[in-house]
Short mmCIF file of C-alpha atoms in Angstrom, two decimals:
data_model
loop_
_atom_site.label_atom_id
_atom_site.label_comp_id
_atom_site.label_asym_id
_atom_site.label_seq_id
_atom_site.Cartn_x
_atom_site.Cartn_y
_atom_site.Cartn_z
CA UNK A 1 -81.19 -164.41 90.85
CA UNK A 2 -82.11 -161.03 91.16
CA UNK A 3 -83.97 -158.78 93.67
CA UNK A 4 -86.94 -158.52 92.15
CA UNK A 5 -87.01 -162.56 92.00
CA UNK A 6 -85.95 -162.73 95.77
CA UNK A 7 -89.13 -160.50 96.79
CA UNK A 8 -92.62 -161.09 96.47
CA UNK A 9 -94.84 -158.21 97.06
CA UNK A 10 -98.95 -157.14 96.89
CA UNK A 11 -99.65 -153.51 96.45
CA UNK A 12 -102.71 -152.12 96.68
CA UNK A 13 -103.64 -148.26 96.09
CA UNK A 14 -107.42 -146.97 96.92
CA UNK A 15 -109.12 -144.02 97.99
CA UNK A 16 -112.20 -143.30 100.32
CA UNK A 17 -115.60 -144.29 98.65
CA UNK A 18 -114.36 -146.73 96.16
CA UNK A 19 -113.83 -149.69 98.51
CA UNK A 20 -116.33 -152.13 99.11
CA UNK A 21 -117.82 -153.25 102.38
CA UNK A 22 -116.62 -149.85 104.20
CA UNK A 23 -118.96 -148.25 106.79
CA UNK A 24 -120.91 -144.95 106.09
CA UNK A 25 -118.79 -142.92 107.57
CA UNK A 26 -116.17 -143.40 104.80
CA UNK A 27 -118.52 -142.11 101.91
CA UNK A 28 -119.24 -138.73 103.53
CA UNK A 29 -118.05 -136.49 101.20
CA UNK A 30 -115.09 -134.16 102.31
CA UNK A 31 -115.64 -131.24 104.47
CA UNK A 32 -113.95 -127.41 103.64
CA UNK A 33 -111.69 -127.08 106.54
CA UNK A 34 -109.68 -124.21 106.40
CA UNK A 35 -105.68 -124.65 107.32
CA UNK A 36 -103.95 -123.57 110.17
CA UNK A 37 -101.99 -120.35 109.38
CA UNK A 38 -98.43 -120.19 110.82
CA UNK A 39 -97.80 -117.37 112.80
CA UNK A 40 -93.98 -117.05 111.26
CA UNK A 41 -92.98 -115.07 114.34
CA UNK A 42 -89.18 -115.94 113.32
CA UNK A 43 -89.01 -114.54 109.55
CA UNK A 44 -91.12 -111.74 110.96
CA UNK A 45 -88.86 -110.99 113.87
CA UNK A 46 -85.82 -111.45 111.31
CA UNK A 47 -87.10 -108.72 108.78
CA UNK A 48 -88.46 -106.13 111.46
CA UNK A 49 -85.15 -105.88 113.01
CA UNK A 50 -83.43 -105.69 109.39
CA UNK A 51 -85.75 -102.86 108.78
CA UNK A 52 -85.54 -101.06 111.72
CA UNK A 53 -81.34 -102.12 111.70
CA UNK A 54 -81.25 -100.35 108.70
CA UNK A 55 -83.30 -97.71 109.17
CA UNK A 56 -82.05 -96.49 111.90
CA UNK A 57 -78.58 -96.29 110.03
CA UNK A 58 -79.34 -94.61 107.45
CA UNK A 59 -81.55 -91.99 109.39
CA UNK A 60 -78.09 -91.60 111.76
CA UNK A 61 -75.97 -90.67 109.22
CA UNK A 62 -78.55 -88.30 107.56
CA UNK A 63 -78.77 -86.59 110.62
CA UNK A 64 -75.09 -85.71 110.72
CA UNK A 65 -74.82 -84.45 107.38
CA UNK A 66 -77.31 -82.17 107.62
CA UNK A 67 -75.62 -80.79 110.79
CA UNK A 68 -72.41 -80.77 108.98
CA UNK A 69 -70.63 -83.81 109.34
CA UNK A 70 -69.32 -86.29 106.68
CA UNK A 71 -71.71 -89.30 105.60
CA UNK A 72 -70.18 -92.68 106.77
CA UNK A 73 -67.71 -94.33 104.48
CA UNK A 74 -70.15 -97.28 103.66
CA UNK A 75 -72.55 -94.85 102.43
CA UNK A 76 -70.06 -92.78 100.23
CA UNK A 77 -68.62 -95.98 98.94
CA UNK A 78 -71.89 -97.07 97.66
CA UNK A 79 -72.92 -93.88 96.21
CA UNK A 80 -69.38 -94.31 93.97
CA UNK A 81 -70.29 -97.73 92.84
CA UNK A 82 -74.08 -97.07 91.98
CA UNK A 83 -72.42 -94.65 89.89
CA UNK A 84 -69.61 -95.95 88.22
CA UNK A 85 -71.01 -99.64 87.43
CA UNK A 86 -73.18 -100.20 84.88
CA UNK A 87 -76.85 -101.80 84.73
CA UNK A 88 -75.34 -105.06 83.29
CA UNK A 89 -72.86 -105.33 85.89
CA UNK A 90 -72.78 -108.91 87.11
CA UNK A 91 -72.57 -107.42 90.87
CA UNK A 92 -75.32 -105.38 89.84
CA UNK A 93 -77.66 -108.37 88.54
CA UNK A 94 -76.37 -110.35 91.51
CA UNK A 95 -77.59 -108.28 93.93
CA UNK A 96 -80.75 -107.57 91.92
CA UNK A 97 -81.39 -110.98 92.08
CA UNK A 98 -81.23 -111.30 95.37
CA UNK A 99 -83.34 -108.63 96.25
CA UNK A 100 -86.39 -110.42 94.02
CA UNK A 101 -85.71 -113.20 94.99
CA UNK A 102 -86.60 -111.99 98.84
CA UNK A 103 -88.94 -110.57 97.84
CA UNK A 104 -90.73 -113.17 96.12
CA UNK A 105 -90.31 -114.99 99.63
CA UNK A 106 -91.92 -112.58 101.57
CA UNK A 107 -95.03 -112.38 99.07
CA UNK A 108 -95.10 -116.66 98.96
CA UNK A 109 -95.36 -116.28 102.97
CA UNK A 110 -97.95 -113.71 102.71
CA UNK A 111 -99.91 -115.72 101.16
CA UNK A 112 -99.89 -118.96 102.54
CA UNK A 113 -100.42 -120.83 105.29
CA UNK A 114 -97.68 -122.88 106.26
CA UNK A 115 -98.29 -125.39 109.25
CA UNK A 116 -98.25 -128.26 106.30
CA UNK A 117 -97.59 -130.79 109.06
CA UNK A 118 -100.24 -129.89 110.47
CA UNK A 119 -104.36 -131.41 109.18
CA UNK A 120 -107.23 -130.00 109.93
CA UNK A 121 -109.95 -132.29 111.85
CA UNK A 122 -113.55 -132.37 111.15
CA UNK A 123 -115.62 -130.14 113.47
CA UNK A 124 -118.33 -132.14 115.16
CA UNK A 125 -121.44 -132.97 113.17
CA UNK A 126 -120.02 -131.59 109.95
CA UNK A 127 -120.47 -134.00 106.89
CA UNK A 128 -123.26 -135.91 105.32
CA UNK A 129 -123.74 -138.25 108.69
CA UNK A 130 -126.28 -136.10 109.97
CA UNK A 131 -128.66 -137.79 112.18
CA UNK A 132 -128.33 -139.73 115.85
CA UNK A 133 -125.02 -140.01 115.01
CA UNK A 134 -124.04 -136.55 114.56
CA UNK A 135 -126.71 -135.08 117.05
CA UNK A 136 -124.61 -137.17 119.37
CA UNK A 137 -121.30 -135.88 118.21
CA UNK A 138 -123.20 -132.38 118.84
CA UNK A 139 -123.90 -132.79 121.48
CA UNK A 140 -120.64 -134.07 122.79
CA UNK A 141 -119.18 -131.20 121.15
CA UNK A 142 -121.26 -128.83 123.18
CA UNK A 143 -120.79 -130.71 126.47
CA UNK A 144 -117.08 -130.12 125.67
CA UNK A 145 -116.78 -126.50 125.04
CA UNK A 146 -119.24 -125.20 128.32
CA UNK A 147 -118.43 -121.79 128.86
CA UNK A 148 -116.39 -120.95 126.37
CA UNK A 149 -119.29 -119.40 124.36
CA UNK A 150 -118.95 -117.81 120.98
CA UNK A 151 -115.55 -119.07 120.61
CA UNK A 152 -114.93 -121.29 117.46
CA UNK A 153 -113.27 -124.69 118.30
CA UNK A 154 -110.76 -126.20 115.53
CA UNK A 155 -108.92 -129.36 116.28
CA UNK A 156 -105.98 -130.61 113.93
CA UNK A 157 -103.40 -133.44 114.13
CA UNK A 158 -99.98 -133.49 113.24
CA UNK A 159 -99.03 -135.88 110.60
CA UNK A 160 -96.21 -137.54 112.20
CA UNK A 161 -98.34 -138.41 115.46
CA UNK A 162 -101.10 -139.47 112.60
CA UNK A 163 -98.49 -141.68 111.17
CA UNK A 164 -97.67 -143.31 114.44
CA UNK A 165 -101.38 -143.53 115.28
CA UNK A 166 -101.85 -146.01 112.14
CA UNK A 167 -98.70 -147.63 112.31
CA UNK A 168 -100.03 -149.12 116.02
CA UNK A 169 -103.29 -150.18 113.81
CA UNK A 170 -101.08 -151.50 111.39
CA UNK A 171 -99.09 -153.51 113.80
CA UNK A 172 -102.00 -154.99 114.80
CA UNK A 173 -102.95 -156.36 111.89
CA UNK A 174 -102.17 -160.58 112.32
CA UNK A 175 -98.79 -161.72 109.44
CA UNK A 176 -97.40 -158.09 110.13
CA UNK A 177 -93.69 -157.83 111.55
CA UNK A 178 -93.26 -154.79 110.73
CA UNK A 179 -94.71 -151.27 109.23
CA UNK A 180 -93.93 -147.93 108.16
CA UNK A 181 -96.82 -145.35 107.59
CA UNK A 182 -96.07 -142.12 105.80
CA UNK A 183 -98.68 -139.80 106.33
CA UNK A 184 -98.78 -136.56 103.33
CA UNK A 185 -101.78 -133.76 102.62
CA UNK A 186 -103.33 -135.89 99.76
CA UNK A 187 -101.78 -139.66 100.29
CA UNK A 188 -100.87 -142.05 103.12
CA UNK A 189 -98.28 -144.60 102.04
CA UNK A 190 -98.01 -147.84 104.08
CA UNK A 191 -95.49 -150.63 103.59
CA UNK A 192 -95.64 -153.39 105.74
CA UNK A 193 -93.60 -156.69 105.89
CA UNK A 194 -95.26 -159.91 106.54
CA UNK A 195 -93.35 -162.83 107.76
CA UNK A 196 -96.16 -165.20 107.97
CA UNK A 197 -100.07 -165.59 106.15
CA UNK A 198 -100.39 -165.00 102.67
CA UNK A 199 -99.86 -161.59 101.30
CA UNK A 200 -102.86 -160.79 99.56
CA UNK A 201 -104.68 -161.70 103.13
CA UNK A 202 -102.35 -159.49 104.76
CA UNK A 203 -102.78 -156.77 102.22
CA UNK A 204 -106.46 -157.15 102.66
CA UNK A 205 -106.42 -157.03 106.61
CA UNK A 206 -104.19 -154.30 106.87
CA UNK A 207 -106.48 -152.33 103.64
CA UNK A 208 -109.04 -152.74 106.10
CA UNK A 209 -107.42 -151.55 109.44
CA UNK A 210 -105.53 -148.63 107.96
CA UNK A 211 -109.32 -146.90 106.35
CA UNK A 212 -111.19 -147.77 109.63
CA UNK A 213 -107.91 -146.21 111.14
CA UNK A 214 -107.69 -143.29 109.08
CA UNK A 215 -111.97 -142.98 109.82
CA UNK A 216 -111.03 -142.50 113.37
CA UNK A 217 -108.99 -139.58 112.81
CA UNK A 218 -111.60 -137.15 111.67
CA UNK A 219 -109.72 -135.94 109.43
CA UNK A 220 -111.55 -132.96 107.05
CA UNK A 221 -109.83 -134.18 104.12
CA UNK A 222 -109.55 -137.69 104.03
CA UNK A 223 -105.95 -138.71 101.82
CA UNK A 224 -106.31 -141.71 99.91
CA UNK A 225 -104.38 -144.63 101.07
CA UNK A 226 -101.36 -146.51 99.33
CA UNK A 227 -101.25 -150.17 100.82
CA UNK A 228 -97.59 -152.05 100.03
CA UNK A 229 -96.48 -155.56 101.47
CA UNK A 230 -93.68 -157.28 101.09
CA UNK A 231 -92.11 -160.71 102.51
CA UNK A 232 -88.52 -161.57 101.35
CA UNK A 233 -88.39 -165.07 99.63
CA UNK A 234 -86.43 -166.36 102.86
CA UNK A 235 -89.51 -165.86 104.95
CA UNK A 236 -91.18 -168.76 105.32
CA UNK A 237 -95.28 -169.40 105.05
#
């Protein structure tokens, strides 16, 4: 007998707004949340003191030749290969390479944000649920932030805290021993294993806590959700 004959298994995948019997909160449509930008302090530290390294080097040595002493030996050395090797040398290319390639890098974290552990959190009363609901959350909101006026609040979550967040709902969840949530920009993946119940009821339970879960979180962008369980054929009910 194989594995696949030792293991039964249920897997479900849905998204937001295509489940029946969900509240209204889960068919507001998402809300444009900018991301967090990183503040790459380290690469930026890294290249200033490369440049400035360098820089400084180079603006050393010119400074003694033109008061009459030799250039440095690094500096002569690398004047005589420029000149001797050829544009197809492979030490040539290499280091050509390199160069783009760092560059390349430095444009890519230019012009991104970074911080992809990181979601961004609905602001309060943003979304379709405008009404009592969101004049509440409104006013919450402005309850909150007294005397910090004009300042823009943004709230995010990181996705390993979000992960541990739904694995406690998941837990919960009656015919669940155990659970792993995997929480990504556009998908959460759960697998649980049940050791008692029947797995579709399981499935269906733990569907259920994992989007009222994943409600709760506020996220701006809600990822669809990937429900797996699993009992091994030794488990009993």
């Amino acid at each position: 007998m194989n594995t696949d004959q030792k293991m039964r298994q249920s897997t479900s995948a849905s998204a937001y707004g295509g489940r029946a019997g969900t509240d209204a909160g889960d068919g507001d449509p998402p809300v444009r949340a900018k991301r967090f930008w990183s503040a790459r302090r380290v690469p930026a530290g890294i290249v200033a003191l490369a440049v400035f390294a360098v820089s400084g080097l180079l603006l050393y040595d010119v400074a003694a030749v033109r008061s009459g002493r030799p250039a440095m030996r690094w500096r002569e050395w690398l004047a005589d290969q420029l000149a001797a090797r050829p544009l197809d040398d492979p030490w040539i290319m290499s280091g050509a390479a390199l160069l783009a390639a760092l560059g390349v890098w430095m444009v890519v974290l230019a012009l991104t944000p970074g911080l992809r552990g990181l979601l961004p959190m609905r602001s309060p009363g943003a979304g379709a649920g405008a009404g009592a609901g969101a004049e509440k959350d409104v006013e919450d909101a402005e309850a909150g932030v007294a005397g910090v006026a004009g300042v823009a609040v943004r709230a995010g979550i990181d996705r390993a805290s979000a992960g541990l967040v739904l694995r406690d709902r998941a837990m919960e969840v009656p015919g669940v021993r155990s659970a792993r949530v995997d929480v990504g920009r556009r998908r959460i993946r759960a697998r649980a294993l049940a050791h008692f119940r029947d797995l579709d009821e399981v499935r269906a339970d733990l569907d259920t806590a994992l989007h009222e879960g994943i409600h709760q979180l506020g996220l701006a962008r809600r990822p669809a959700l990937s429900v797996r369980v699993r009992r091994s054929a030794k488990s009993k009910g």
